Amino acid sequence: MITYAEVEIFLYECHSLKEKRSILKRLKNRLTKDLNIALSELDFQDLWQRSKFGIVTVSESGEIGEHVIQQALQVIDSFTEVERTITNVELR
């Protein structure tokens, strides 16, 4: 099963693209190191206080995939620099 999530985040304390990239790099490294997922920034690359990620995992069952995505969302929520706003999760 493929489990996919689109996650929009807001970065309140960012005042430049350089600062945004620094925070997102730490977030991406933590997610890919701790969980078996792939992710990419999908939208808002030019805005310094907003971002959209695509997160995907492949597993043998939908329950496992959904659990991994929920863990990824918990990691995102643990970052105090970002606020998760819109999240869409799909099983395929």
mmCIF file of C-alpha atoms in Angstrom:
data_model
loop_
_atom_site.group_PDB
_atom_site.id
_atom_site.type_symbol
_atom_site.label_atom_id
_atom_site.label_comp_id
_atom_site.label_asym_id
_atom_site.label_seq_id
_atom_site.Cartn_x
_atom_site.Cartn_y
_atom_site.Cartn_z
ATOM 1 C CA MET A 1 0.000 0.000 0.000
ATOM 2 C CA ILE A 2 1.090 3.532 -0.712
ATOM 3 C CA THR A 3 0.195 6.157 1.867
ATOM 4 C CA TYR A 4 0.533 9.777 0.809
ATOM 5 C CA ALA A 5 0.100 13.021 2.729
ATOM 6 C CA GLU A 6 0.194 16.651 1.666
ATOM 7 C CA VAL A 7 1.078 18.926 4.558
ATOM 8 C CA GLU A 8 1.025 22.719 4.558
ATOM 9 C CA ILE A 9 3.006 24.465 7.256
ATOM 10 C CA PHE A 10 3.376 28.043 8.385
ATOM 11 C CA LEU A 11 6.681 29.379 9.731
ATOM 12 C CA TYR A 12 5.894 32.329 11.989
ATOM 13 C CA GLU A 13 9.428 33.294 12.991
ATOM 14 C CA CYS A 14 11.041 33.208 9.529
ATOM 15 C CA HIS A 15 12.175 36.502 8.084
ATOM 16 C CA SER A 16 14.086 35.254 5.034
ATOM 17 C CA LEU A 17 14.249 32.352 2.598
ATOM 18 C CA LYS A 18 17.625 31.405 4.065
ATOM 19 C CA GLU A 19 16.087 31.008 7.518
ATOM 20 C CA LYS A 20 13.183 29.020 6.047
ATOM 21 C CA ARG A 21 15.565 26.640 4.257
ATOM 22 C CA SER A 22 17.496 26.084 7.476
ATOM 23 C CA ILE A 23 14.378 25.072 9.406
ATOM 24 C CA LEU A 24 13.035 22.908 6.578
ATOM 25 C CA LYS A 25 16.386 21.160 6.176
ATOM 26 C CA ARG A 26 16.399 20.195 9.870
ATOM 27 C CA LEU A 27 12.806 19.001 9.583
ATOM 28 C CA LYS A 28 13.494 16.951 6.443
ATOM 29 C CA ASN A 29 16.610 15.386 7.936
ATOM 30 C CA ARG A 30 14.752 14.390 11.092
ATOM 31 C CA LEU A 31 11.844 12.872 9.157
ATOM 32 C CA THR A 32 13.954 10.867 6.719
ATOM 33 C CA LYS A 33 16.393 9.723 9.420
ATOM 34 C CA ASP A 34 13.766 8.556 11.911
ATOM 35 C CA LEU A 35 11.101 7.198 9.532
ATOM 36 C CA ASN A 36 11.174 5.238 6.284
ATOM 37 C CA ILE A 37 9.556 7.973 4.163
ATOM 38 C CA ALA A 38 10.230 10.080 1.121
ATOM 39 C CA LEU A 39 9.342 13.761 1.064
ATOM 40 C CA SER A 40 9.606 16.793 -1.118
ATOM 41 C CA GLU A 41 8.649 20.450 -0.943
ATOM 42 C CA LEU A 42 5.757 20.802 -3.389
ATOM 43 C CA ASP A 43 4.757 24.452 -3.281
ATOM 44 C CA PHE A 44 5.484 27.930 -1.911
ATOM 45 C CA GLN A 45 9.247 27.755 -2.524
ATOM 46 C CA ASP A 46 9.382 31.534 -2.985
ATOM 47 C CA LEU A 47 7.445 32.412 0.179
ATOM 48 C CA TRP A 48 9.473 32.630 3.365
ATOM 49 C CA GLN A 49 6.672 31.890 5.848
ATOM 50 C CA ARG A 50 4.835 29.062 4.102
ATOM 51 C CA SER A 51 5.621 25.612 2.716
ATOM 52 C CA LYS A 52 3.883 22.503 1.411
ATOM 53 C CA PHE A 53 5.320 18.987 1.682
ATOM 54 C CA GLY A 54 4.450 15.739 0.002
ATOM 55 C CA ILE A 55 5.200 12.734 2.218
ATOM 56 C CA VAL A 56 4.943 9.155 0.978
ATOM 57 C CA THR A 57 5.572 5.707 2.419
ATOM 58 C CA VAL A 58 5.144 2.219 0.993
ATOM 59 C CA SER A 59 4.112 -0.613 3.315
ATOM 60 C CA GLU A 60 2.459 -3.999 3.252
ATOM 61 C CA SER A 61 -0.783 -2.713 4.785
ATOM 62 C CA GLY A 62 -2.709 0.527 4.978
ATOM 63 C CA GLU A 63 -2.635 0.483 8.774
ATOM 64 C CA ILE A 64 1.168 0.436 8.876
ATOM 65 C CA GLY A 65 1.388 3.207 6.281
ATOM 66 C CA GLU A 66 -1.088 5.352 8.142
ATOM 67 C CA HIS A 67 0.799 4.791 11.397
ATOM 68 C CA VAL A 68 4.073 5.934 9.759
ATOM 69 C CA ILE A 69 2.379 9.050 8.356
ATOM 70 C CA GLN A 70 0.908 9.818 11.789
ATOM 71 C CA GLN A 71 4.396 9.523 13.285
ATOM 72 C CA ALA A 72 5.685 11.956 10.630
ATOM 73 C CA LEU A 73 2.913 14.415 11.518
ATOM 74 C CA GLN A 74 3.860 14.138 15.191
ATOM 75 C CA VAL A 75 7.474 14.978 14.319
ATOM 76 C CA ILE A 76 6.312 18.015 12.341
ATOM 77 C CA ASP A 77 4.124 19.106 15.259
ATOM 78 C CA SER A 78 7.078 18.767 17.643
ATOM 79 C CA PHE A 79 8.968 21.536 15.818
ATOM 80 C CA THR A 80 8.119 24.763 17.615
ATOM 81 C CA GLU A 81 9.163 26.890 14.613
ATOM 82 C CA VAL A 82 6.363 25.543 12.402
ATOM 83 C CA GLU A 83 2.597 25.173 12.583
ATOM 84 C CA ARG A 84 0.885 22.475 10.529
ATOM 85 C CA THR A 85 -2.196 23.996 8.903
ATOM 86 C CA ILE A 86 -3.748 21.812 6.173
ATOM 87 C CA THR A 87 -3.156 18.061 6.034
ATOM 88 C CA ASN A 88 -4.593 15.594 3.500
ATOM 89 C CA VAL A 89 -3.827 11.871 3.819
ATOM 90 C CA GLU A 90 -4.641 9.312 1.098
ATOM 91 C CA LEU A 91 -4.259 5.545 0.878
ATOM 92 C CA ARG A 92 -3.652 4.052 -2.557
#
